[in-house]
Coordinates of N, CA and C in Angstrom, one line a residue:
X1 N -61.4 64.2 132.0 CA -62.5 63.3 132.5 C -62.8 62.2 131.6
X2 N -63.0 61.0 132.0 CA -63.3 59.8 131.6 C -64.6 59.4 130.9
X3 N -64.5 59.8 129.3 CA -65.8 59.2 129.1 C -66.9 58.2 129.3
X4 N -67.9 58.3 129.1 CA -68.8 57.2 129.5 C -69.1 56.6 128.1
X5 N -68.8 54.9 128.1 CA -68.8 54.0 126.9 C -70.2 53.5 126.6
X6 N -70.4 54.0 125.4 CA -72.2 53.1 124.5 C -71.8 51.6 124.2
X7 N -72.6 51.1 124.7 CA -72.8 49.3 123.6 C -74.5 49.3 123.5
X8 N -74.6 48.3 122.4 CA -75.4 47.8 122.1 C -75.9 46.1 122.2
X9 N -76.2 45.5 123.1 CA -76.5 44.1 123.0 C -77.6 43.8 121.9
X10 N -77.2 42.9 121.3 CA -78.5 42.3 119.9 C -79.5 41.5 120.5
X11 N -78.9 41.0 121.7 CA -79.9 39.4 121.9 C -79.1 39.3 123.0
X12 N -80.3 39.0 124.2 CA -80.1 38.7 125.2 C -78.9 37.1 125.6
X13 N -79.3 36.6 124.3 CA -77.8 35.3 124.5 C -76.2 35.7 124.2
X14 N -76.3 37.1 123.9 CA -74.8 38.1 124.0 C -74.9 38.9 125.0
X15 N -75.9 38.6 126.3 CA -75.4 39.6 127.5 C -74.2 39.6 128.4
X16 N -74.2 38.3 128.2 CA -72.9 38.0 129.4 C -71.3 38.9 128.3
X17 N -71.3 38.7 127.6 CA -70.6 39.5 126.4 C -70.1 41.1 126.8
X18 N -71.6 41.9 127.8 CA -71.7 43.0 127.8 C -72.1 43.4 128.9
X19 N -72.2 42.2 129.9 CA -72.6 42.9 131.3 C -71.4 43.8 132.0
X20 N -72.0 44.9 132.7 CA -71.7 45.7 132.7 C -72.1 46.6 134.2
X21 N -71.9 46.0 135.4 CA -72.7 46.1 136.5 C -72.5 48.1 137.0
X22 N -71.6 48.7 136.3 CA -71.3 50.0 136.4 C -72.5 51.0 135.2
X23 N -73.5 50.2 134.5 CA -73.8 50.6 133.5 C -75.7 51.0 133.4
X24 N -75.5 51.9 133.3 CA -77.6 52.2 132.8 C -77.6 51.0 131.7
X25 N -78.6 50.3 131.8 CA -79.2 49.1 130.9 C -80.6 49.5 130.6
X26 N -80.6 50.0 128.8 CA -82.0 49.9 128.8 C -82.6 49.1 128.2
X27 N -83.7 48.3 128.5 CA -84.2 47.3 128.0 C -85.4 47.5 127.1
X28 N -84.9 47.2 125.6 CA -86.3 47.4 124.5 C -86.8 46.0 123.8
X29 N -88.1 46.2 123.7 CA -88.7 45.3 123.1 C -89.9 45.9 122.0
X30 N -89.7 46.6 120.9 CA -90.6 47.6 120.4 C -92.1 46.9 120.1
X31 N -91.8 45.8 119.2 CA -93.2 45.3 119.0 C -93.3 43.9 120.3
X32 N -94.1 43.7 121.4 CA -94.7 45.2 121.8 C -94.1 45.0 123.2
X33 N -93.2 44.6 124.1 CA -93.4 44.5 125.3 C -93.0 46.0 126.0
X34 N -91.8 46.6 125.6 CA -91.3 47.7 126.0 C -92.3 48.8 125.6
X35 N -93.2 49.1 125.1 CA -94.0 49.8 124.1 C -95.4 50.0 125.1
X36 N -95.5 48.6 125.1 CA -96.7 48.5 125.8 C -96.6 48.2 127.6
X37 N -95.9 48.7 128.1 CA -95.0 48.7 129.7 C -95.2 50.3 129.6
X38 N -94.1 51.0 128.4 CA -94.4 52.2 128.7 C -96.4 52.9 128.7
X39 N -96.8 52.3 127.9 CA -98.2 52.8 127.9 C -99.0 52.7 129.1
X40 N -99.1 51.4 129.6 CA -99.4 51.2 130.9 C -99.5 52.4 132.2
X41 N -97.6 52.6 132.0 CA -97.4 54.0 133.2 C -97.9 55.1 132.4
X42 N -98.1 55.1 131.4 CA -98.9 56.7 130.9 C -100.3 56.9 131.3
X43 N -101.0 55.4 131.7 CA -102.5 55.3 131.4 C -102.6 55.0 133.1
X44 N -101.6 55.0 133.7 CA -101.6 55.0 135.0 C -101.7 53.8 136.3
X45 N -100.8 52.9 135.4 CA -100.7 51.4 136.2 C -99.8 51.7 137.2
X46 N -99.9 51.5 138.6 CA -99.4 51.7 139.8 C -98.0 51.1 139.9
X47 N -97.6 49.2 139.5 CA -96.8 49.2 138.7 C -96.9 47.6 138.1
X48 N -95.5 47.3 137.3 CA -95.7 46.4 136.7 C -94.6 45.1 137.4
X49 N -95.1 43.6 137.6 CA -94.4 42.7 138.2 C -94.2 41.7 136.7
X50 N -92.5 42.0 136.4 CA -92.2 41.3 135.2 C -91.8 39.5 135.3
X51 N -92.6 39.0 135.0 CA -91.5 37.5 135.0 C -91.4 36.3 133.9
X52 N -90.8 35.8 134.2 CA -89.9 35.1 133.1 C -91.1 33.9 132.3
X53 N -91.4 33.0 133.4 CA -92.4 32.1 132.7 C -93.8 32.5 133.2
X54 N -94.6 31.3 132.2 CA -96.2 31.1 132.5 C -96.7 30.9 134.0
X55 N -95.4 29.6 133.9 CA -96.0 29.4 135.8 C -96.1 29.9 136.8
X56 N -94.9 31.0 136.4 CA -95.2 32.1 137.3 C -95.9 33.3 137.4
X57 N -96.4 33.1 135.7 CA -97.4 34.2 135.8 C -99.2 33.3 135.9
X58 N -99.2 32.3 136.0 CA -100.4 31.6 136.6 C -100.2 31.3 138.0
X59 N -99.4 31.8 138.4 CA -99.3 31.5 139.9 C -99.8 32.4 140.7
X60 N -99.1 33.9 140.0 CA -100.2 34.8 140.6 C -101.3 35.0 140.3
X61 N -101.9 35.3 139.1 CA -103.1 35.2 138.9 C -103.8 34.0 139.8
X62 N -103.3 32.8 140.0 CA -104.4 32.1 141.7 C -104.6 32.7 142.7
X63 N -103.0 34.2 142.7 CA -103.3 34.4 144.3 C -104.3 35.9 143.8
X64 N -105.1 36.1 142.4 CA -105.4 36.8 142.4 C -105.0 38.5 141.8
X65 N -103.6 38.3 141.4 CA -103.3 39.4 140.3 C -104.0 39.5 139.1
X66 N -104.1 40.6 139.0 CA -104.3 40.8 136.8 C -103.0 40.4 136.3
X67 N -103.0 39.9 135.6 CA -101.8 39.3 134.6 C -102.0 39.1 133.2
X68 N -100.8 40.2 132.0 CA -101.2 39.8 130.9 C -99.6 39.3 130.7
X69 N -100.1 38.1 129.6 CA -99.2 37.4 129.3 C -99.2 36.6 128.0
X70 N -98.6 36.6 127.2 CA -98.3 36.2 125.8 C -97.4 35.5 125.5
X71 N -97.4 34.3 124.4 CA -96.4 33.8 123.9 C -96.6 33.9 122.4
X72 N -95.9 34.0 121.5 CA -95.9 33.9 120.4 C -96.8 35.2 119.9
X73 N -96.8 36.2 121.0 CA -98.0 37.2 120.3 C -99.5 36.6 120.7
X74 N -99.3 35.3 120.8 CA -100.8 34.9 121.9 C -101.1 34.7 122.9
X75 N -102.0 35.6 123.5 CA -102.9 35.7 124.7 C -103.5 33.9 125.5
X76 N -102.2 34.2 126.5 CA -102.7 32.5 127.5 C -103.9 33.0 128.1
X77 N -104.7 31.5 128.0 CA -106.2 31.0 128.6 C -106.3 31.7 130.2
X78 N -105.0 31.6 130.7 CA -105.5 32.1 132.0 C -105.7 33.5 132.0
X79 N -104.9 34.4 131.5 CA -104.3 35.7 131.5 C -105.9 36.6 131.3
X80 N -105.4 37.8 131.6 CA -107.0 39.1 131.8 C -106.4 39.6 130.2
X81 N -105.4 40.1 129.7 CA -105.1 40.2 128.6 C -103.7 40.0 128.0
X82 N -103.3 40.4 126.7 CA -102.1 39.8 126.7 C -101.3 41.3 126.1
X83 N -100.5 41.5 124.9 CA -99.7 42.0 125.2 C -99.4 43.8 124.2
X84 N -100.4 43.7 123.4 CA -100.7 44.8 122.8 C -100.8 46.0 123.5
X85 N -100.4 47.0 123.0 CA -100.3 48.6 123.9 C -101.5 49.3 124.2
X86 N -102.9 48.5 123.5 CA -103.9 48.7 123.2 C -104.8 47.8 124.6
X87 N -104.1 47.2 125.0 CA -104.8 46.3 126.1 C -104.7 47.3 127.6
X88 N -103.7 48.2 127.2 CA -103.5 48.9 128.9 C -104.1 50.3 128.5
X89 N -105.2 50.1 128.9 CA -106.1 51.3 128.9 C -106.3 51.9 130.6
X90 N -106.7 52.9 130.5 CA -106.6 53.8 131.4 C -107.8 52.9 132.4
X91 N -108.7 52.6 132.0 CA -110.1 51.9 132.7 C -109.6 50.9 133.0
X92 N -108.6 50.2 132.5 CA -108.1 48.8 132.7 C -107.1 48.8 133.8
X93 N -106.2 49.8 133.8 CA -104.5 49.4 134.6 C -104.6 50.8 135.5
X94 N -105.6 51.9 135.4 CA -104.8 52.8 136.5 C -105.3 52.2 137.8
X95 N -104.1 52.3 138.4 CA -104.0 52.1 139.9 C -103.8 50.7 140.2
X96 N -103.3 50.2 139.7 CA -103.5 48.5 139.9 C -102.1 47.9 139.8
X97 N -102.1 46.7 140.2 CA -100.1 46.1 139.7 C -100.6 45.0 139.0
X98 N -100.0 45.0 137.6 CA -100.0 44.0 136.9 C -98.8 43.0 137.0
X99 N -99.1 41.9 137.1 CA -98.1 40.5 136.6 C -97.9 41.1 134.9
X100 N -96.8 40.3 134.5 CA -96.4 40.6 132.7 C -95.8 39.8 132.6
X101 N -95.8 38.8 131.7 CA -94.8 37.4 130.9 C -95.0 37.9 129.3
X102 N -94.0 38.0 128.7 CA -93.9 37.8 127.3 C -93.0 36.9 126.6
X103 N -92.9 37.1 125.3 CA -91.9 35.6 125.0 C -90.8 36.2 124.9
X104 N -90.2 37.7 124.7 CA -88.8 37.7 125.0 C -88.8 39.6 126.0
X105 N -89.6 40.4 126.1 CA -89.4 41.4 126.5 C -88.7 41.2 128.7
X106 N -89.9 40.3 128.9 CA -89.4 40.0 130.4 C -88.3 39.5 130.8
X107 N -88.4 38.3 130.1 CA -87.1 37.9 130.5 C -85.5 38.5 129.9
X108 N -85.4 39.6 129.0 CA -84.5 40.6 129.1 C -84.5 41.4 130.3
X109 N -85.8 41.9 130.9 CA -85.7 43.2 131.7 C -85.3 42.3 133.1
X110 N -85.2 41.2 133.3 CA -84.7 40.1 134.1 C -83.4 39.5 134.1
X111 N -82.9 39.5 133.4 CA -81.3 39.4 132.6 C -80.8 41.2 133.1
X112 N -81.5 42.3 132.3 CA -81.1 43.3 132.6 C -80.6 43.6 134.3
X113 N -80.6 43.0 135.0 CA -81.0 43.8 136.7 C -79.8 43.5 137.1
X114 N -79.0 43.2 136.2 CA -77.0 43.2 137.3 C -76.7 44.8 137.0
X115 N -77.6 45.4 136.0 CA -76.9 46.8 135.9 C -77.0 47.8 137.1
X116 N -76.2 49.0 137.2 CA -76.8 50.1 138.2 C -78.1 50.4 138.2
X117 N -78.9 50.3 136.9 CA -80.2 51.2 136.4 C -80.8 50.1 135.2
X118 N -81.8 49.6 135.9 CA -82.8 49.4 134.4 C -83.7 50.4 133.9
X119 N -83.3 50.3 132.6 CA -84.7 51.6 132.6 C -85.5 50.7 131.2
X120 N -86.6 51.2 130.6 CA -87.0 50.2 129.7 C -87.7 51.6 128.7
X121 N -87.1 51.2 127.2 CA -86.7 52.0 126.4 C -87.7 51.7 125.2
X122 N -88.6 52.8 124.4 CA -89.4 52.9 123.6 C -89.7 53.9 123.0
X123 N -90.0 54.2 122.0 CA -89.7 55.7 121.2 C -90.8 56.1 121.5
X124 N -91.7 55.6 122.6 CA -92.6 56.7 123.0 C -92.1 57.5 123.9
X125 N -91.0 57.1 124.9 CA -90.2 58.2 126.0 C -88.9 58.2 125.2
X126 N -88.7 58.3 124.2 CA -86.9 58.2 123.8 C -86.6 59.4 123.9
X127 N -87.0 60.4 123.5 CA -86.1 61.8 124.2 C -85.9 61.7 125.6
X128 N -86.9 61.7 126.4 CA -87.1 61.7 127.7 C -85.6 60.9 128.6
X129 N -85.6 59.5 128.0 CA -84.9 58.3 128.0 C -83.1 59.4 127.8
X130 N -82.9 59.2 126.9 CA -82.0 60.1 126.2 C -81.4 61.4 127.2
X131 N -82.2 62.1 127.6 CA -82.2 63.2 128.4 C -81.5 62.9 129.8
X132 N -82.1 61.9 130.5 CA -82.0 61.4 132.0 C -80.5 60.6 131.7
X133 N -80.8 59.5 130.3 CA -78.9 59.2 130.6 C -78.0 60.0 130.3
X134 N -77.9 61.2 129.4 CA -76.9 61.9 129.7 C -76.7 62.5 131.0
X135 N -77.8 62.7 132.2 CA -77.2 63.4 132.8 C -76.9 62.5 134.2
X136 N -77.0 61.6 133.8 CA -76.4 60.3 134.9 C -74.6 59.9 134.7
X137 N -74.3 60.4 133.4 CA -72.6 60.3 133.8 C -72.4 58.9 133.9
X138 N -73.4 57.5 133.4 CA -72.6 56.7 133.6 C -72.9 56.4 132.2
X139 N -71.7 54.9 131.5 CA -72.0 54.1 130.8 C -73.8 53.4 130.2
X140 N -73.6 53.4 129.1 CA -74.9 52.7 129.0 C -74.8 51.6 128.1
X141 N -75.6 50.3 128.1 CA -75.9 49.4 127.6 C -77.7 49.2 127.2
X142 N -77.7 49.3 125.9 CA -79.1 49.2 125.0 C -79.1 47.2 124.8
X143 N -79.9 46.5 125.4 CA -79.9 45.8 125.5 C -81.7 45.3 124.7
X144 N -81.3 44.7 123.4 CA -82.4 44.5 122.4 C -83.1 43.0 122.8
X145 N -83.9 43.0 123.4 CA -85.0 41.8 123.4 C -84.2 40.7 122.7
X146 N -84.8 41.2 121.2 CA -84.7 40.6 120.0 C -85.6 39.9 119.7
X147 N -85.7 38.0 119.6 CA -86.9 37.4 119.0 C -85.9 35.9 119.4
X148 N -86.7 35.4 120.8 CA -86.3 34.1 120.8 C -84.7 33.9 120.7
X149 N -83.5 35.1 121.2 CA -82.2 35.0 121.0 C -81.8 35.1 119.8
X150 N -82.3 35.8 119.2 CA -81.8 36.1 118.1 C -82.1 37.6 117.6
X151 N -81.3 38.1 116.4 CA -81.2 39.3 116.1 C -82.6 39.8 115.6
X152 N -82.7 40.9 115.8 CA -84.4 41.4 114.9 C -84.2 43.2 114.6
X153 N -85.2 43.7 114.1 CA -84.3 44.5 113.3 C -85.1 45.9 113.9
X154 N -85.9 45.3 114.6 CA -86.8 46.7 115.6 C -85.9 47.2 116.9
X155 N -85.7 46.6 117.3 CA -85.2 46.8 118.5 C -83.9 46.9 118.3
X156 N -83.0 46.7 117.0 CA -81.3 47.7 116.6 C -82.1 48.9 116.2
X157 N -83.2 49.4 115.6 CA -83.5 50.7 114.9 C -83.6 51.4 116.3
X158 N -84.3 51.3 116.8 CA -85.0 52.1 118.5 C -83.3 52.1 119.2
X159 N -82.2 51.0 119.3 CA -81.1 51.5 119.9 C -80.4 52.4 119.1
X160 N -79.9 52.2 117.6 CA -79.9 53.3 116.9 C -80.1 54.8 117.2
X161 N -81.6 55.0 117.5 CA -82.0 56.1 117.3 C -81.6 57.1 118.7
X162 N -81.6 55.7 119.8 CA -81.7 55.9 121.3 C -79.7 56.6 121.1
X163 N -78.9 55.9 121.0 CA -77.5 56.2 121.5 C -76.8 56.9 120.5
X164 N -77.7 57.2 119.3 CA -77.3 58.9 118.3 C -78.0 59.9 119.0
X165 N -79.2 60.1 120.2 CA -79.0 60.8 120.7 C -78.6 61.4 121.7
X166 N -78.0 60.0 122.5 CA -77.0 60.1 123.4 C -75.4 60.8 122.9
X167 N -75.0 60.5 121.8 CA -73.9 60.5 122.0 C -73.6 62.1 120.9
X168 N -75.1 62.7 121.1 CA -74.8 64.2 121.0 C -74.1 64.9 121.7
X169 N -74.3 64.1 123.3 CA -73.3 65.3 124.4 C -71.7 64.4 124.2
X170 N -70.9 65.6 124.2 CA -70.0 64.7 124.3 C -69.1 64.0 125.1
X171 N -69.7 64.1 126.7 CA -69.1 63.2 127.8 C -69.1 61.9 127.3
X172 N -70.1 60.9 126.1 CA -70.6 59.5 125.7 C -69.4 59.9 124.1
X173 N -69.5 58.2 124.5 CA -68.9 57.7 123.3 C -68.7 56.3 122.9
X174 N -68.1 55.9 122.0 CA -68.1 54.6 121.7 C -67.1 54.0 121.0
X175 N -67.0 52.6 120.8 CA -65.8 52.3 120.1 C -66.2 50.7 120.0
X176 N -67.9 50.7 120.1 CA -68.7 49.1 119.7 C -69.0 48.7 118.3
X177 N -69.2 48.4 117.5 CA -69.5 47.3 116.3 C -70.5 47.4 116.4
X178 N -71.5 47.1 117.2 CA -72.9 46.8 117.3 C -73.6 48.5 117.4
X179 N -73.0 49.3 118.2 CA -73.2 50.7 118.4 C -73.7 50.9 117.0
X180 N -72.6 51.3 115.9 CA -72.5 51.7 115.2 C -73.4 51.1 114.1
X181 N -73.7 49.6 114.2 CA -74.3 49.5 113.3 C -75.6 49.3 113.7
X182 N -76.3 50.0 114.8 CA -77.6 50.2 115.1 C -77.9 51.6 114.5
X183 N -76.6 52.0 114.7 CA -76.9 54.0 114.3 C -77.1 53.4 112.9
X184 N -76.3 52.8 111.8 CA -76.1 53.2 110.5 C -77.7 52.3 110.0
X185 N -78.3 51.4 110.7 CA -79.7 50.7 110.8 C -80.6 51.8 110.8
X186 N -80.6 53.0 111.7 CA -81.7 53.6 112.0 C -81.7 54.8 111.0
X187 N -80.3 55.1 110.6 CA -80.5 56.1 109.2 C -80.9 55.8 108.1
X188 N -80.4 54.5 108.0 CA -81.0 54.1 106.6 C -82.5 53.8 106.5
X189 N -83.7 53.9 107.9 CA -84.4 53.6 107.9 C -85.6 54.9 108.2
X190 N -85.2 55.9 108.9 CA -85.8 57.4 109.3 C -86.4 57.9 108.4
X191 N -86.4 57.9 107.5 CA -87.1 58.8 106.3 C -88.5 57.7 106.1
X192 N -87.7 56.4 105.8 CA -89.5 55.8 105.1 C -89.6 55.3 106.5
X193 N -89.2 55.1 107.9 CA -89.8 53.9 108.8 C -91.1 52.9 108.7
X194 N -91.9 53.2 108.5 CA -93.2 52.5 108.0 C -92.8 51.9 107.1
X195 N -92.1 52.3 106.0 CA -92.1 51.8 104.7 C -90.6 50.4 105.3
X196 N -89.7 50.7 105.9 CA -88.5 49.5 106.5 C -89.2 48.5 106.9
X197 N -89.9 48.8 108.2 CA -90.8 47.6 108.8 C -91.2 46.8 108.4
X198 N -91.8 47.1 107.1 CA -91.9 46.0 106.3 C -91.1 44.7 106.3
X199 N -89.8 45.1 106.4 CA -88.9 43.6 106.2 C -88.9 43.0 107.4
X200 N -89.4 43.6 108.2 CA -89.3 42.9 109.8 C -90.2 41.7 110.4
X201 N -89.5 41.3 110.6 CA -89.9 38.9 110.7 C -91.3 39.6 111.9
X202 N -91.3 40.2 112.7 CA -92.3 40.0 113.9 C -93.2 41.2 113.2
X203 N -93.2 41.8 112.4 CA -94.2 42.7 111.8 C -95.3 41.6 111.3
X204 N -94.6 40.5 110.8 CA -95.3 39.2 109.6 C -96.2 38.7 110.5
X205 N -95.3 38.3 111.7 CA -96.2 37.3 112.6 C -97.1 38.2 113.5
X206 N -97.2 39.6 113.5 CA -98.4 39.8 114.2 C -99.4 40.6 113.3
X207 N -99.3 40.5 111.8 CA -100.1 40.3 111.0 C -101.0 39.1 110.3
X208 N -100.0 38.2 110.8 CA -100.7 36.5 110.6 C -101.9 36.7 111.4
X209 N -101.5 36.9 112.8 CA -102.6 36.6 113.7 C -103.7 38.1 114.1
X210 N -103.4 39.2 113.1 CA -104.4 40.1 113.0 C -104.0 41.4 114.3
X211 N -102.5 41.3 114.5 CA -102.4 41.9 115.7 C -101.7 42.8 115.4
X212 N -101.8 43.4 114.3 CA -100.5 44.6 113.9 C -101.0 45.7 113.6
X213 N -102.3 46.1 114.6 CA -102.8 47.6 114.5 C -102.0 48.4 115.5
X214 N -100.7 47.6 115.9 CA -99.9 48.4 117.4 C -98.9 49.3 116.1
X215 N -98.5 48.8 114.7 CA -96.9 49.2 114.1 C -96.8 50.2 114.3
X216 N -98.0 51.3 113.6 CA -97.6 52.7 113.7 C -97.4 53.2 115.3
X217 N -98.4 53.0 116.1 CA -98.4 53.7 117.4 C -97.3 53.2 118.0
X218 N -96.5 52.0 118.1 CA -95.4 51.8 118.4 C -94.6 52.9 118.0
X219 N -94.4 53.2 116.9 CA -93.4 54.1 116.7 C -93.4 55.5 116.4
X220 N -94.3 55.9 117.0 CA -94.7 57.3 118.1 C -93.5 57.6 118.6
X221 N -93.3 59.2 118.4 CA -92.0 59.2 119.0 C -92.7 60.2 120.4
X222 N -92.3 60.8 121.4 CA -92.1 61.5 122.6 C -93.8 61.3 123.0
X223 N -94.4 60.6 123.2 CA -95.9 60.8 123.3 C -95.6 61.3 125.4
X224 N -94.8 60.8 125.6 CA -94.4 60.9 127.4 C -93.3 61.0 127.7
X225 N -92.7 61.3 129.1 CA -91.8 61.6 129.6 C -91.8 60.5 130.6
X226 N -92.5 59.6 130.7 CA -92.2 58.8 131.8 C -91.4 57.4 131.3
X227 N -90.5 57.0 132.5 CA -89.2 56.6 132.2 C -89.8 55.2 133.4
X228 N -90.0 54.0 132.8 CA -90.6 53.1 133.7 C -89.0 52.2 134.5
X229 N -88.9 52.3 135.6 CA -87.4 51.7 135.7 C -87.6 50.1 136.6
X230 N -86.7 49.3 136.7 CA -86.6 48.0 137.7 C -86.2 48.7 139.3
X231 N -87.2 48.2 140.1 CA -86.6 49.1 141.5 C -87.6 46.8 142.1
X232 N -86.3 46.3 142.4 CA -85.9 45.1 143.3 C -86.6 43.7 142.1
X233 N -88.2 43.6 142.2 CA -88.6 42.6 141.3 C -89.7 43.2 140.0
X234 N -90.0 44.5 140.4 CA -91.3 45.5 139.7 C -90.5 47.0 139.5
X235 N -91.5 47.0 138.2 CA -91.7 48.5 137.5 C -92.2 49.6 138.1
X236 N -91.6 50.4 138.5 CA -92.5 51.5 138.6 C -92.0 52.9 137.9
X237 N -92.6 54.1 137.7 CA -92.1 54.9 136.9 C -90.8 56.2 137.7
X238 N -89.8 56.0 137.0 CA -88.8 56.8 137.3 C -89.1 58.1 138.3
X239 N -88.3 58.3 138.9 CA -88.8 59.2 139.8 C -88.1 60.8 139.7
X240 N -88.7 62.0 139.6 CA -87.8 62.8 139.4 C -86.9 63.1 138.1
X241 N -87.8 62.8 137.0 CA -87.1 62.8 135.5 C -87.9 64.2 135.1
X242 N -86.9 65.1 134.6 CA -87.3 66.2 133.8 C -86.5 66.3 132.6

C-alpha cells in the first residue's frame, strides 16, 4: 500500500510549489486567526464567511453581517470586532455567521480550497486534527499563514507538532525539507514554549499595540475536538469527527 506524503508550506507565496489537489490542507495562523476561528466554533458560531479583503468585508457588513476584521492586528472602523480569540465569546457568536478578514490567516484558507479538505489547524484541536487525518488515508499539506508572505516561526512550530503526530501511524510519511524542519523547530521549542515565543516578530507586534493577552491561551493544547472545515465559501464545523 502507497503511503500518504507530509509537506509543509511556510508561506502562502510557496503554495503553488505544493498544491496538491489529492491532499487534506490544513490551514494555520496561530497568533490569532486559526486560533480564534477555532474558538468561535467552541463558543458556538453557526459559521464563519472567510474573505480576502476589507471591501469585502465592508460590503457585508452594509448588507448587515457581523464582521470582524483586522489588519496589522488592528481592529477596522467598520468591523463589530477584530481578531483576538477573546472577541468570540459565547454572548457574542453563538448562533450567528460571521464575515472574517485578516491580514494573512483568510486569505491562506482561500488559497487553501484547490485541496480535497480544508481543515483549519490550532493546538487547541491538534490531537483531534491529528486523529481525523490519519484516518482519511490521504496526503496532507500544513499550509502556514506566515506574516505578509513570509516565513514566521508560530505557525512552523504548530506544523511541527501537528505532522510528528501524524506521522506516528505509519501509513504517513515524508521525504520534505520543510516537514522536517518544522518537526526539528517544534523540539527544540516544547519544553520552554513560552520561553521560544519570545523570538517571535508577531509576538512583538501584538505587544506594541497591548494585544498579547491571546500568547498563552493560543497555545492550549486539546481544549476541543472541533475540527472547523471549508465546505464551498464558509466555515462550518467538521461533521462526524471522533
Amino acid at each position: 500500500m502507497e503511503k500518504c506524503k507530509i509537506e509543509v508550506c511556510y508561506s502562502p507565496a510557496l503554495f503553488p510549489y505544493y498544491e496538491n489537489p489529492d491532499a487534506i490542507v490544513v490551514v494555520t495562523d496561530i497568533l490569532r486567526a486559526s486560533s480564534a476561528i477555532v474558538t468561535a466554533f467552541m463558543n458556538g458560531v453557526e459559521r464563519i464567511i472567510p474573505v480576502g479583503t476589507l471591501e469585502q468585508a465592508k460590503a457585508y457588513k452594509e448588507r448587515g453581517y457581523m464582521v470582524a476584521a483586522e489588519r496589522d492586528g488592528i481592529v477596522r472602523d467598520f468591523a463589530d470586532f477584530g481578531n483576538s480569540p477573546y472577541n468570540f465569546t459565547s454572548e457574542r457568536v453563538r448562533g450567528n455567521q460571521i464575515v472574517y478578514s485578516t491580514t494573512n490567516g483568510t486569505n491562506a484558507i482561500q488559497l487553501a480550497s484547490s485541496g480535497c479538505q480544508v481543515l483549519i489547524g490550532a493546538y487547541l484541536n491538534v490531537s483531534a486534527l491529528a486523529n481525523h487525518i490519519r484516518k482519511q488515508g490521504k496526503d496532507l499539506l500544513v499550509l502556514c499563514a506566515g506574516w505578509k508572505n513570509k516565513f514566521n516561526l508560530e505557525d512552523t512550530l504548530f506544523a511541527g507538532a501537528l505532522v510528528e503526530m501524524v506521522l506516528e501511524d505509519d501509513h504517513f510519511h515524508t521525504i520534505c525539507d520543510a516537514t522536517y524542519g518544522a518537526i526539528d523547530l517544534y523540539d527544540a521549542a516544547r519544553e520552554d514554549m513560552m520561553g521560544y515565543i519570545e523570538k517571535v516578530a508577531q509576538r512583538h507586534r501584538l505587544k506594541q499595540n497591548n494585544l498579547d493577552d491571546v500568547i498563552g491561551y493560543c497555545h492550549q493544547l486539546d481544549l476541543t475536538d472541533l475540527i472547523p472545515t471549508l465546505e464551498e465559501n464558509y466555515l462550518v464545523p467538521l461533521r462526524n469527527v471522533k
